[in-house]
PDB file of C-alpha atoms and ligand atoms in Angstrom:
ATOM      1  CA  MET A 492     -16.662 -37.352  -0.104  1.00  0.00           C
ATOM      2  CA  SER A 493     -17.148 -35.344  -3.249  1.00  0.00           C
ATOM      3  CA  ASN A 494     -16.276 -31.695  -3.334  1.00  0.00           C
ATOM      4  CA  SER A 495     -18.431 -30.960  -6.333  1.00  0.00           C
ATOM      5  CA  GLY A 496     -20.544 -27.866  -6.009  1.00  0.00           C
ATOM      6  CA  HIS A 497     -18.290 -26.273  -3.401  1.00  0.00           C
ATOM      7  CA  PRO A 498     -16.813 -22.908  -4.317  1.00  0.00           C
ATOM      8  CA  LYS A 499     -13.188 -23.660  -5.041  1.00  0.00           C
ATOM      9  CA  ASP A 500     -10.269 -21.865  -3.409  1.00  0.00           C
ATOM     10  CA  SER A 501      -9.590 -20.474  -6.846  1.00  0.00           C
ATOM     11  CA  GLY A 502     -13.174 -19.172  -7.135  1.00  0.00           C
ATOM     12  CA  ARG A 503     -13.745 -15.715  -8.517  1.00  0.00           C
ATOM     13  CA  ARG A 504     -12.900 -13.001  -6.059  1.00  0.00           C
ATOM     14  CA  ARG A 505     -12.823  -9.241  -6.009  1.00  0.00           C
ATOM     15  CA  GLY A 506      -9.314  -7.962  -5.398  1.00  0.00           C
ATOM     16  CA  LEU A 507      -8.522  -5.744  -2.455  1.00  0.00           C
ATOM     17  CA  MET A 508      -6.550  -2.545  -2.068  1.00  0.00           C
ATOM     18  CA  LEU A 509      -3.787  -3.255   0.461  1.00  0.00           C
ATOM     19  CA  VAL A 510      -2.650   0.138   1.691  1.00  0.00           C
ATOM     20  CA  LEU A 511       0.660   0.304   3.583  1.00  0.00           C
ATOM     21  CA  SER A 512       1.854   3.393   5.427  1.00  0.00           C
ATOM     22  CA  SER A 513       4.654   4.065   7.881  1.00  0.00           C
ATOM     23  CA  PRO A 514       7.114   6.749   8.779  1.00  0.00           C
ATOM     24  CA  SER A 515       9.773   6.745   6.059  1.00  0.00           C
ATOM     25  CA  GLY A 516      12.397   4.099   6.883  1.00  0.00           C
ATOM     26  CA  ALA A 517      10.152   1.717   8.883  1.00  0.00           C
ATOM     27  CA  GLY A 518      10.295  -0.878   6.114  1.00  0.00           C
ATOM     28  CA  LYS A 519       7.178  -0.697   3.970  1.00  0.00           C
ATOM     29  CA  THR A 520       9.101  -0.842   0.668  1.00  0.00           C
ATOM     30  CA  THR A 521      11.015  -3.911   1.885  1.00  0.00           C
ATOM     31  CA  LEU A 522       7.827  -5.656   3.046  1.00  0.00           C
ATOM     32  CA  SER A 523       6.008  -4.720  -0.174  1.00  0.00           C
ATOM     33  CA  LYS A 524       8.776  -6.241  -2.293  1.00  0.00           C
ATOM     34  CA  MET A 525       8.593  -9.504  -0.333  1.00  0.00           C
ATOM     35  CA  LEU A 526       4.820  -9.692  -0.857  1.00  0.00           C
ATOM     36  CA  LEU A 527       5.090  -8.905  -4.587  1.00  0.00           C
ATOM     37  CA  GLU A 528       7.716 -11.621  -5.009  1.00  0.00           C
ATOM     38  CA  GLU A 529       5.617 -14.277  -3.323  1.00  0.00           C
ATOM     39  CA  PHE A 530       2.204 -13.355  -4.777  1.00  0.00           C
ATOM     40  CA  SER A 531       1.989 -12.949  -8.543  1.00  0.00           C
ATOM     41  CA  ASP A 532      -1.640 -11.771  -8.225  1.00  0.00           C
ATOM     42  CA  VAL A 533      -0.659  -8.793  -6.068  1.00  0.00           C
ATOM     43  CA  LYS A 534       0.363  -5.795  -8.190  1.00  0.00           C
ATOM     44  CA  LEU A 535       1.993  -2.598  -7.010  1.00  0.00           C
ATOM     45  CA  SER A 536       0.277   0.672  -7.763  1.00  0.00           C
ATOM     46  CA  VAL A 537       3.177   2.732  -9.074  1.00  0.00           C
ATOM     47  CA  SER A 538       2.871   6.344  -7.880  1.00  0.00           C
ATOM     48  CA  ALA A 539       4.009   9.469  -9.677  1.00  0.00           C
ATOM     49  CA  THR A 540       6.344  11.848  -7.839  1.00  0.00           C
ATOM     50  CA  THR A 541       8.305  15.040  -8.389  1.00  0.00           C
ATOM     51  CA  ARG A 542      11.159  13.918  -6.119  1.00  0.00           C
ATOM     52  CA  PRO A 543      14.386  12.775  -7.831  1.00  0.00           C
ATOM     53  CA  PRO A 544      15.073   9.030  -8.157  1.00  0.00           C
ATOM     54  CA  ARG A 545      17.311   7.339  -5.568  1.00  0.00           C
ATOM     55  CA  PRO A 546      20.329   5.523  -7.071  1.00  0.00           C
ATOM     56  CA  ASN A 547      18.648   2.097  -7.258  1.00  0.00           C
ATOM     57  CA  GLU A 548      15.240   3.324  -8.417  1.00  0.00           C
ATOM     58  CA  VAL A 549      13.821   2.713 -11.895  1.00  0.00           C
ATOM     59  CA  ASP A 550      11.358   5.039 -13.659  1.00  0.00           C
ATOM     60  CA  GLY A 551       8.031   3.266 -14.224  1.00  0.00           C
ATOM     61  CA  LYS A 552       8.830   0.537 -11.685  1.00  0.00           C
ATOM     62  CA  ASP A 553       9.450   2.320  -8.374  1.00  0.00           C
ATOM     63  CA  TYR A 554       7.781   5.594  -9.371  1.00  0.00           C
ATOM     64  CA  PHE A 555       6.898   7.574 -12.459  1.00  0.00           C
ATOM     65  CA  PHE A 556       9.330  10.464 -12.035  1.00  0.00           C
ATOM     66  CA  LYS A 557       7.725  13.729 -13.208  1.00  0.00           C
ATOM     67  CA  THR A 558       8.541  17.412 -13.340  1.00  0.00           C
ATOM     68  CA  ALA A 559       6.286  19.713 -11.304  1.00  0.00           C
ATOM     69  CA  ASP A 560       4.675  20.917 -14.553  1.00  0.00           C
ATOM     70  CA  GLU A 561       3.964  17.380 -15.726  1.00  0.00           C
ATOM     71  CA  PHE A 562       2.509  16.529 -12.326  1.00  0.00           C
ATOM     72  CA  ARG A 563       0.221  19.570 -12.325  1.00  0.00           C
ATOM     73  CA  GLN A 564      -1.005  18.609 -15.777  1.00  0.00           C
ATOM     74  CA  MET A 565      -1.884  15.108 -14.533  1.00  0.00           C
ATOM     75  CA  VAL A 566      -3.823  16.662 -11.629  1.00  0.00           C
ATOM     76  CA  ALA A 567      -5.711  18.899 -14.071  1.00  0.00           C
ATOM     77  CA  ASN A 568      -6.546  15.846 -16.218  1.00  0.00           C
ATOM     78  CA  HIS A 569      -7.975  13.989 -13.150  1.00  0.00           C
ATOM     79  CA  GLU A 570      -5.455  11.219 -13.637  1.00  0.00           C
ATOM     80  CA  PHE A 571      -5.030  10.593  -9.897  1.00  0.00           C
ATOM     81  CA  LEU A 572      -7.149   8.621  -7.421  1.00  0.00           C
ATOM     82  CA  GLU A 573      -5.448  10.810  -4.821  1.00  0.00           C
ATOM     83  CA  TRP A 574      -2.403  13.020  -4.579  1.00  0.00           C
ATOM     84  CA  ALA A 575      -0.565  14.807  -1.774  1.00  0.00           C
ATOM     85  CA  HIS A 576       2.263  17.170  -0.980  1.00  0.00           C
ATOM     86  CA  VAL A 577       4.877  15.310   1.120  1.00  0.00           C
ATOM     87  CA  PHE A 578       8.395  16.576   2.037  1.00  0.00           C
ATOM     88  CA  ASP A 579       7.961  19.548  -0.360  1.00  0.00           C
ATOM     89  CA  LYS A 580       7.351  17.158  -3.242  1.00  0.00           C
ATOM     90  CA  TYR A 581       4.209  15.897  -4.929  1.00  0.00           C
ATOM     91  CA  TYR A 582       3.125  12.258  -4.822  1.00  0.00           C
ATOM     92  CA  GLY A 583       0.047  10.801  -6.534  1.00  0.00           C
ATOM     93  CA  THR A 584      -1.706   7.495  -7.201  1.00  0.00           C
ATOM     94  CA  PRO A 585      -2.684   7.045 -10.864  1.00  0.00           C
ATOM     95  CA  ARG A 586      -6.329   6.023 -11.295  1.00  0.00           C
ATOM     96  CA  ALA A 587      -5.732   3.919 -14.411  1.00  0.00           C
ATOM     97  CA  ASP A 588      -5.630   0.142 -13.866  1.00  0.00           C
ATOM     98  CA  THR A 589      -6.675  -0.059 -10.213  1.00  0.00           C
ATOM     99  CA  VAL A 590     -10.396  -0.558 -10.814  1.00  0.00           C
ATOM    100  CA  ALA A 591      -9.812  -3.014 -13.676  1.00  0.00           C
ATOM    101  CA  ARG A 592      -7.376  -5.007 -11.563  1.00  0.00           C
ATOM    102  CA  LEU A 593      -9.778  -5.312  -8.652  1.00  0.00           C
ATOM    103  CA  ARG A 594     -12.456  -6.580 -11.029  1.00  0.00           C
ATOM    104  CA  ALA A 595     -10.000  -9.085 -12.498  1.00  0.00           C
ATOM    105  CA  GLY A 596      -9.408 -10.465  -8.985  1.00  0.00           C
ATOM    106  CA  GLU A 597      -5.963  -8.972  -8.518  1.00  0.00           C
ATOM    107  CA  ASP A 598      -4.944  -7.215  -5.323  1.00  0.00           C
ATOM    108  CA  VAL A 599      -3.363  -3.798  -5.613  1.00  0.00           C
ATOM    109  CA  LEU A 600      -0.696  -2.734  -3.140  1.00  0.00           C
ATOM    110  CA  PHE A 601      -0.307   0.944  -2.242  1.00  0.00           C
ATOM    111  CA  ASP A 602       2.653   2.534  -0.485  1.00  0.00           C
ATOM    112  CA  VAL A 603       1.242   5.920   0.514  1.00  0.00           C
ATOM    113  CA  ASP A 604       1.312   8.279   3.495  1.00  0.00           C
ATOM    114  CA  TRP A 605      -1.655   8.697   5.874  1.00  0.00           C
ATOM    115  CA  GLN A 606      -3.226  11.372   3.687  1.00  0.00           C
ATOM    116  CA  GLY A 607      -3.139   8.970   0.754  1.00  0.00           C
ATOM    117  CA  ALA A 608      -4.542   6.126   2.872  1.00  0.00           C
ATOM    118  CA  ASP A 609      -7.427   8.356   4.023  1.00  0.00           C
ATOM    119  CA  ALA A 610      -8.172   9.528   0.484  1.00  0.00           C
ATOM    120  CA  LEU A 611      -8.137   5.986  -0.927  1.00  0.00           C
ATOM    121  CA  HIS A 612     -10.430   4.839   1.879  1.00  0.00           C
ATOM    122  CA  ASP A 613     -12.838   7.724   1.154  1.00  0.00           C
ATOM    123  CA  GLN A 614     -12.985   6.768  -2.512  1.00  0.00           C
ATOM    124  CA  MET A 615     -13.235   2.993  -2.136  1.00  0.00           C
ATOM    125  CA  PRO A 616     -14.148   2.123   1.471  1.00  0.00           C
ATOM    126  CA  ASN A 617     -15.108  -1.516   0.832  1.00  0.00           C
ATOM    127  CA  ASP A 618     -11.924  -2.286  -1.059  1.00  0.00           C
ATOM    128  CA  VAL A 619      -9.285  -0.745   1.183  1.00  0.00           C
ATOM    129  CA  VAL A 620      -7.454  -2.800   3.828  1.00  0.00           C
ATOM    130  CA  SER A 621      -4.991  -0.523   5.587  1.00  0.00           C
ATOM    131  CA  VAL A 622      -1.850  -1.525   7.486  1.00  0.00           C
ATOM    132  CA  PHE A 623       0.453   0.774   9.431  1.00  0.00           C
ATOM    133  CA  ILE A 624       4.087  -0.333   9.788  1.00  0.00           C
ATOM    134  CA  LEU A 625       5.765   0.835  13.007  1.00  0.00           C
ATOM    135  CA  PRO A 626       9.529   0.775  13.730  1.00  0.00           C
ATOM    136  CA  PRO A 627      10.686  -1.045  16.888  1.00  0.00           C
ATOM    137  CA  SER A 628      12.238   2.206  18.222  1.00  0.00           C
ATOM    138  CA  ILE A 629      13.098   5.750  17.146  1.00  0.00           C
ATOM    139  CA  GLU A 630      16.823   4.813  17.183  1.00  0.00           C
ATOM    140  CA  ALA A 631      16.197   1.865  14.828  1.00  0.00           C
ATOM    141  CA  LEU A 632      14.268   4.157  12.493  1.00  0.00           C
ATOM    142  CA  LYS A 633      17.154   6.628  12.384  1.00  0.00           C
ATOM    143  CA  ASP A 634      19.680   3.835  11.753  1.00  0.00           C
ATOM    144  CA  ARG A 635      17.588   2.466   8.878  1.00  0.00           C
ATOM    145  CA  LEU A 636      17.210   5.886   7.280  1.00  0.00           C
ATOM    146  CA  THR A 637      20.949   6.529   7.645  1.00  0.00           C
ATOM    147  CA  LEU A 638      21.951   3.168   6.165  1.00  0.00           C
ATOM    148  CA  ARG A 639      19.570   3.379   3.226  1.00  0.00           C
ATOM    149  CA  GLU A 640      21.287   3.888  -0.113  1.00  0.00           C
ATOM    150  CA  GLY A 641      21.292   7.483  -1.348  1.00  0.00           C
ATOM    151  CA  SER A 642      20.514   9.078   2.031  1.00  0.00           C
ATOM    152  CA  THR A 643      22.098  12.351   3.168  1.00  0.00           C
ATOM    153  CA  PRO A 644      22.246  13.692   6.786  1.00  0.00           C
ATOM    154  CA  GLU A 645      19.813  16.506   5.845  1.00  0.00           C
ATOM    155  CA  MET A 646      17.341  14.002   4.419  1.00  0.00           C
ATOM    156  CA  VAL A 647      17.578  11.821   7.534  1.00  0.00           C
ATOM    157  CA  ALA A 648      17.038  14.835   9.835  1.00  0.00           C
ATOM    158  CA  ARG A 649      14.033  15.989   7.851  1.00  0.00           C
ATOM    159  CA  ARG A 650      12.435  12.551   7.765  1.00  0.00           C
ATOM    160  CA  MET A 651      13.008  12.019  11.494  1.00  0.00           C
ATOM    161  CA  GLU A 652      11.125  15.277  12.112  1.00  0.00           C
ATOM    162  CA  ASP A 653       8.241  14.049   9.973  1.00  0.00           C
ATOM    163  CA  ALA A 654       8.247  10.523  11.455  1.00  0.00           C
ATOM    164  CA  LYS A 655       6.386  11.430  14.628  1.00  0.00           C
ATOM    165  CA  ARG A 656       3.740  13.318  12.683  1.00  0.00           C
ATOM    166  CA  GLU A 657       3.143  10.245  10.494  1.00  0.00           C
ATOM    167  CA  ILE A 658       3.117   7.830  13.483  1.00  0.00           C
ATOM    168  CA  MET A 659       0.401   9.920  15.163  1.00  0.00           C
ATOM    169  CA  HIS A 660      -2.069   8.681  12.546  1.00  0.00           C
ATOM    170  CA  TRP A 661      -1.595   4.976  13.285  1.00  0.00           C
ATOM    171  CA  ARG A 662      -5.063   4.578  14.842  1.00  0.00           C
ATOM    172  CA  ARG A 663      -6.774   5.253  11.507  1.00  0.00           C
ATOM    173  CA  TYR A 664      -5.552   1.910  10.148  1.00  0.00           C
ATOM    174  CA  ASP A 665      -7.245  -1.496  10.212  1.00  0.00           C
ATOM    175  CA  TYR A 666      -4.001  -3.232  11.250  1.00  0.00           C
ATOM    176  CA  ALA A 667      -0.602  -2.292  12.685  1.00  0.00           C
ATOM    177  CA  ILE A 668       2.641  -4.276  12.526  1.00  0.00           C
ATOM    178  CA  VAL A 669       5.862  -3.552  14.427  1.00  0.00           C
ATOM    179  CA  ASN A 670       8.670  -4.282  11.971  1.00  0.00           C
ATOM    180  CA  ASP A 671      11.400  -5.508  14.329  1.00  0.00           C
ATOM    181  CA  ASP A 672      12.318  -8.943  12.955  1.00  0.00           C
ATOM    182  CA  LEU A 673      11.659  -8.622   9.227  1.00  0.00           C
ATOM    183  CA  ASN A 674      10.452 -12.190   8.771  1.00  0.00           C
ATOM    184  CA  VAL A 675       7.993 -12.002  11.666  1.00  0.00           C
ATOM    185  CA  ALA A 676       6.618  -8.734  10.282  1.00  0.00           C
ATOM    186  CA  TYR A 677       6.315 -10.262   6.821  1.00  0.00           C
ATOM    187  CA  GLN A 678       4.424 -13.332   8.101  1.00  0.00           C
ATOM    188  CA  ARG A 679       1.954 -10.998   9.804  1.00  0.00           C
ATOM    189  CA  LEU A 680       1.447  -8.974   6.641  1.00  0.00           C
ATOM    190  CA  LYS A 681       0.890 -12.159   4.666  1.00  0.00           C
ATOM    191  CA  ARG A 682      -1.696 -13.421   7.167  1.00  0.00           C
ATOM    192  CA  ILE A 683      -3.582 -10.133   6.838  1.00  0.00           C
ATOM    193  CA  LEU A 684      -3.694 -10.523   3.053  1.00  0.00           C
ATOM    194  CA  LEU A 685      -4.841 -14.145   3.198  1.00  0.00           C
ATOM    195  CA  VAL A 686      -7.581 -13.598   5.744  1.00  0.00           C
ATOM    196  CA  GLU A 687      -8.879 -10.440   4.046  1.00  0.00           C
ATOM    197  CA  ARG A 688      -9.233 -12.399   0.803  1.00  0.00           C
ATOM    198  CA  LEU A 689     -11.773 -14.576   2.622  1.00  0.00           C
ATOM    199  CA  LYS A 690     -14.108 -11.674   3.444  1.00  0.00           C
ATOM    200  CA  ARG A 691     -17.598 -12.652   2.324  1.00  0.00           C
ATOM    201  CA  LEU A 692     -18.013  -9.715  -0.063  1.00  0.00           C
ATOM    202  CA  ARG A 693     -14.774 -10.568  -1.861  1.00  0.00           C
ATOM    203  CA  GLN A 694     -15.779 -14.168  -2.649  1.00  0.00           C
ATOM    204  CA  LEU A 695     -17.868 -13.544  -5.715  1.00  0.00           C
ATOM    205  CA  ASP A 696     -18.990 -17.159  -6.232  1.00  0.00           C
ATOM    206  CA  LEU A 697     -20.603 -17.439  -2.807  1.00  0.00           C
ATOM    207  CA  GLU A 698     -23.883 -15.778  -3.778  1.00  0.00           C
ATOM    208  CA  ASP A 699     -24.561 -18.450  -6.408  1.00  0.00           C
ATOM    209  CA  HIS A 700     -23.279 -21.196  -4.134  1.00  0.00           C
ATOM    210  CA  VAL A 701     -25.705 -20.250  -1.369  1.00  0.00           C
ATOM    211  CA  ARG A 702     -28.598 -19.818  -3.795  1.00  0.00           C
ATOM    212  CA  ALA A 703     -27.874 -23.342  -5.023  1.00  0.00           C
ATOM    213  CA  LEU A 704     -27.770 -24.625  -1.428  1.00  0.00           C
ATOM    214  CA  LEU A 705     -31.185 -23.068  -0.861  1.00  0.00           C
ATOM    215  CA  GLY A 706     -32.542 -24.581  -4.073  1.00  0.00           C
ATOM    216  CA  GLU A 707     -33.094 -21.163  -5.612  1.00  0.00           C
ATOM    217  CA  ILE A 708     -31.091 -21.950  -8.770  1.00  0.00           C
TER     218      ILE A 708
HETATM  219  P1  ADP B1083      10.279   2.655   3.850  1.00  0.00           P
HETATM  220  O1  ADP B1083       9.806   2.128   2.539  1.00  0.00           O
HETATM  221  O2  ADP B1083       9.251   2.477   4.945  1.00  0.00           O
HETATM  222  O3  ADP B1083      10.777   4.058   3.768  1.00  0.00           O
HETATM  223  P2  ADP B1083      12.476   0.726   3.523  1.00  0.00           P
HETATM  224  O4  ADP B1083      11.759  -0.554   3.221  1.00  0.00           O
HETATM  225  O5  ADP B1083      13.174   1.448   2.419  1.00  0.00           O
HETATM  226  O6  ADP B1083      11.522   1.747   4.337  1.00  0.00           O
HETATM  227  O7  ADP B1083      13.509   0.358   4.693  1.00  0.00           O
HETATM  228  C1  ADP B1083      14.458   1.296   5.163  1.00  0.00           C
HETATM  229  C2  ADP B1083      15.776   0.565   5.413  1.00  0.00           C
HETATM  230  O8  ADP B1083      15.625  -0.328   6.538  1.00  0.00           O
HETATM  231  C3  ADP B1083      16.217  -0.294   4.240  1.00  0.00           C
HETATM  232  O9  ADP B1083      17.625  -0.163   4.084  1.00  0.00           O
HETATM  233  C4  ADP B1083      15.823  -1.713   4.658  1.00  0.00           C
HETATM  234  O10 ADP B1083      16.691  -2.692   4.109  1.00  0.00           O
HETATM  235  C5  ADP B1083      15.960  -1.678   6.186  1.00  0.00           C
HETATM  236  N1  ADP B1083      15.006  -2.548   6.884  1.00  0.00           N
HETATM  237  C6  ADP B1083      13.692  -2.775   6.597  1.00  0.00           C
HETATM  238  N2  ADP B1083      13.131  -3.631   7.510  1.00  0.00           N
HETATM  239  C7  ADP B1083      14.104  -3.945   8.391  1.00  0.00           C
HETATM  240  C8  ADP B1083      14.143  -4.780   9.569  1.00  0.00           C
HETATM  241  N3  ADP B1083      13.083  -5.455  10.027  1.00  0.00           N
HETATM  242  N4  ADP B1083      15.326  -4.860  10.238  1.00  0.00           N
HETATM  243  C9  ADP B1083      16.399  -4.171   9.792  1.00  0.00           C
HETATM  244  N5  ADP B1083      16.450  -3.369   8.699  1.00  0.00           N
HETATM  245  C10 ADP B1083      15.305  -3.242   8.006  1.00  0.00           C
HETATM  246  P1  5GP B1084       9.597   8.129  -0.515  1.00  0.00           P
HETATM  247  O1  5GP B1084      10.060   9.429  -1.086  1.00  0.00           O
HETATM  248  O2  5GP B1084      10.382   7.692   0.717  1.00  0.00           O
HETATM  249  O3  5GP B1084       9.504   7.040  -1.545  1.00  0.00           O
HETATM  250  O4  5GP B1084       8.092   8.367  -0.005  1.00  0.00           O
HETATM  251  C1  5GP B1084       7.830   9.447   0.837  1.00  0.00           C
HETATM  252  C2  5GP B1084       6.411   9.367   1.355  1.00  0.00           C
HETATM  253  O5  5GP B1084       5.466   9.594   0.287  1.00  0.00           O
HETATM  254  C3  5GP B1084       6.062   8.006   1.957  1.00  0.00           C
HETATM  255  O6  5GP B1084       5.365   8.250   3.187  1.00  0.00           O
HETATM  256  C4  5GP B1084       5.174   7.383   0.931  1.00  0.00           C
HETATM  257  O7  5GP B1084       4.242   6.482   1.509  1.00  0.00           O
HETATM  258  C5  5GP B1084       4.459   8.602   0.357  1.00  0.00           C
HETATM  259  N1  5GP B1084       3.891   8.338  -0.968  1.00  0.00           N
HETATM  260  C6  5GP B1084       4.438   7.652  -2.004  1.00  0.00           C
HETATM  261  N2  5GP B1084       3.600   7.611  -3.046  1.00  0.00           N
HETATM  262  C7  5GP B1084       2.474   8.275  -2.673  1.00  0.00           C
HETATM  263  C8  5GP B1084       1.235   8.566  -3.329  1.00  0.00           C
HETATM  264  O8  5GP B1084       0.975   8.210  -4.484  1.00  0.00           O
HETATM  265  N3  5GP B1084       0.338   9.294  -2.619  1.00  0.00           N
HETATM  266  C9  5GP B1084       0.564   9.717  -1.352  1.00  0.00           C
HETATM  267  N4  5GP B1084      -0.398  10.397  -0.737  1.00  0.00           N
HETATM  268  N5  5GP B1084       1.729   9.457  -0.697  1.00  0.00           N
HETATM  269  C10 5GP B1084       2.664   8.751  -1.351  1.00  0.00           C
END
């Protein structure tokens, strides 16, 4: 049977904004990296921050590292889709690129806290798909924070205090994943991406396809 006239899997689609949040240390950076490696049409939205780089972090790739003055200037210039004050530092999502990427059919991945997820959803409710990553236990979260490169005991203590406050917002998200076994968690994240791509509104060729089915064009 011929497939001609069917919208192809590679048909035009509007990209989605995949927003990941979690208490620090639950694994959203690790899961994001796995997704970015497997999917070349998923691009990370690189945030700006006033916190110092960790040893393995690269300016422009992990974050745009800014001074407080530079950050304030970017706020004044309306360069952010959203920004927030987290752990005494500023974090913001640059506006540039996101809209163009969605139009070009690329998905944009965001690693932001719950305030950022809320703000992105307010701005672009039809584009945001939000996922909250939960740790398997509080002990596991502490171990992961402690083992992470560049961590200090003060940093771990501070982030453990903030973890419960972040977790309290988990109900605001479309999906939640417990990151116990990394590969299981990753497969779940991937399934979310693949099924959300099939949402009717994101398949841009369907309108014409259905009009053709109905003999309208
Ligand atoms: P986040 O971005 O949420 O702050 P990271 O992705 O940096 O967290 O993960 C924190 C630490 O936990 C890292 O050292 C990472 O390698 C480790 N990690 C992530 N997921 C798992 C997992 N499922 N099991 C064990 N360790 C993990
Ligand atoms: P970290 O310093 O561990 O990289 O990130 C600390 C927290 O800031 C995390 O909860 C992370 O999701 C959040 N964050 C990172 N970038 C942004 C951003 O652009 N906006 C907001 N609102 N939060 C961010």
